[in-house]
Amino acid sequence: VYWIKFQDNDKLIQQTDSHYETVQFCATDGTALEGWFIHPKRSSNSTVIIVPGRGRSKGCFLNYADMLTECGYNVLLFDLRGEGSSSSHTHRFDKRFYS
């Protein structure tokens, strides 16, 4: 039995005036992770990584990303495995607790 996986709402990022790219990369076990790389209005060499916790997706943290890009930082905002747009399930109820 797994926790419910909530999909991310890509319309949230499209409603901002931020320039972003959808990025994908693989965890060491091959699980596909997805995120947004958000650029500030002026070029920056510094990047802040925001990783939402269990039950949250990257769309929930756009306010923080907007604040950081306004301060001139790049932001990488991505979903952990089993959350938002990333694949797999990581959170489950172990059956040994329910026997």
mmCIF file of N, CA and C in Angstrom, residues 1-6 54-55 81-83 87-95 98:
data_model
loop_
_atom_site.group_PDB
_atom_site.id
_atom_site.type_symbol
_atom_site.label_atom_id
_atom_site.label_comp_id
_atom_site.label_asym_id
_atom_site.label_seq_id
_atom_site.Cartn_x
_atom_site.Cartn_y
_atom_site.Cartn_z
ATOM 1 N N VAL A 1 0.854 -1.163 0.000
ATOM 2 C CA VAL A 1 0.000 0.000 0.000
ATOM 3 C C VAL A 1 0.904 1.231 0.000
ATOM 4 N N TYR A 2 0.649 2.149 -0.928
ATOM 5 C CA TYR A 2 1.480 3.345 -1.061
ATOM 6 C C TYR A 2 0.714 4.603 -0.676
ATOM 7 N N TRP A 3 1.465 5.638 -0.308
ATOM 8 C CA TRP A 3 0.872 6.950 -0.091
ATOM 9 C C TRP A 3 0.291 7.438 -1.409
ATOM 10 N N ILE A 4 -0.655 8.317 -1.348
ATOM 11 C CA ILE A 4 -1.231 8.916 -2.554
ATOM 12 C C ILE A 4 -0.186 9.814 -3.194
ATOM 13 N N LYS A 5 -0.046 9.709 -4.513
ATOM 14 C CA LYS A 5 0.887 10.575 -5.242
ATOM 15 C C LYS A 5 0.089 11.673 -5.917
ATOM 16 N N PHE A 6 0.384 12.919 -5.573
ATOM 17 C CA PHE A 6 -0.280 14.059 -6.178
ATOM 18 C C PHE A 6 0.578 14.584 -7.322
ATOM 19 N N ARG A 54 7.984 15.222 1.790
ATOM 20 C CA ARG A 54 6.939 14.245 1.491
ATOM 21 C C ARG A 54 5.561 14.902 1.425
ATOM 22 N N GLY A 55 4.815 14.534 0.398
ATOM 23 C CA GLY A 55 3.458 15.047 0.251
ATOM 24 C C GLY A 55 3.379 16.429 -0.366
ATOM 25 N N ARG A 81 11.450 11.483 -5.556
ATOM 26 C CA ARG A 81 10.803 10.300 -6.139
ATOM 27 C C ARG A 81 9.437 10.094 -5.503
ATOM 28 N N GLY A 82 8.484 9.771 -6.345
ATOM 29 C CA GLY A 82 7.137 9.522 -5.856
ATOM 30 C C GLY A 82 6.335 10.768 -5.561
ATOM 31 N N GLU A 83 6.869 11.935 -5.859
ATOM 32 C CA GLU A 83 6.174 13.201 -5.615
ATOM 33 C C GLU A 83 6.063 13.977 -6.920
ATOM 34 N N SER A 87 9.049 10.168 -11.067
ATOM 35 C CA SER A 87 8.485 8.821 -11.129
ATOM 36 C C SER A 87 8.736 8.046 -9.841
ATOM 37 N N SER A 88 8.169 6.846 -9.784
ATOM 38 C CA SER A 88 8.345 5.883 -8.709
ATOM 39 C C SER A 88 7.467 6.214 -7.499
ATOM 40 N N HIS A 89 7.533 5.337 -6.544
ATOM 41 C CA HIS A 89 6.907 5.535 -5.238
ATOM 42 C C HIS A 89 7.980 5.272 -4.206
ATOM 43 N N THR A 90 8.085 6.133 -3.235
ATOM 44 C CA THR A 90 9.073 5.909 -2.196
ATOM 45 C C THR A 90 8.432 5.695 -0.843
ATOM 46 N N HIS A 91 7.229 6.162 -0.664
ATOM 47 C CA HIS A 91 6.575 6.088 0.639
ATOM 48 C C HIS A 91 5.502 5.008 0.614
ATOM 49 N N ARG A 92 5.606 4.071 1.503
ATOM 50 C CA ARG A 92 4.587 3.040 1.544
ATOM 51 C C ARG A 92 4.351 2.616 2.975
ATOM 52 N N PHE A 93 3.194 2.059 3.190
ATOM 53 C CA PHE A 93 2.892 1.449 4.474
ATOM 54 C C PHE A 93 3.428 0.032 4.423
ATOM 55 N N ASP A 94 4.249 -0.330 5.345
ATOM 56 C CA ASP A 94 4.826 -1.667 5.320
ATOM 57 C C ASP A 94 3.816 -2.660 5.902
ATOM 58 N N LYS A 95 3.581 -3.738 5.172
ATOM 59 C CA LYS A 95 2.576 -4.704 5.589
ATOM 60 C C LYS A 95 2.925 -5.396 6.905
ATOM 61 N N TYR A 98 0.872 -4.325 9.752
ATOM 62 C CA TYR A 98 -0.557 -4.558 9.698
ATOM 63 C C TYR A 98 -0.921 -6.039 9.711
#
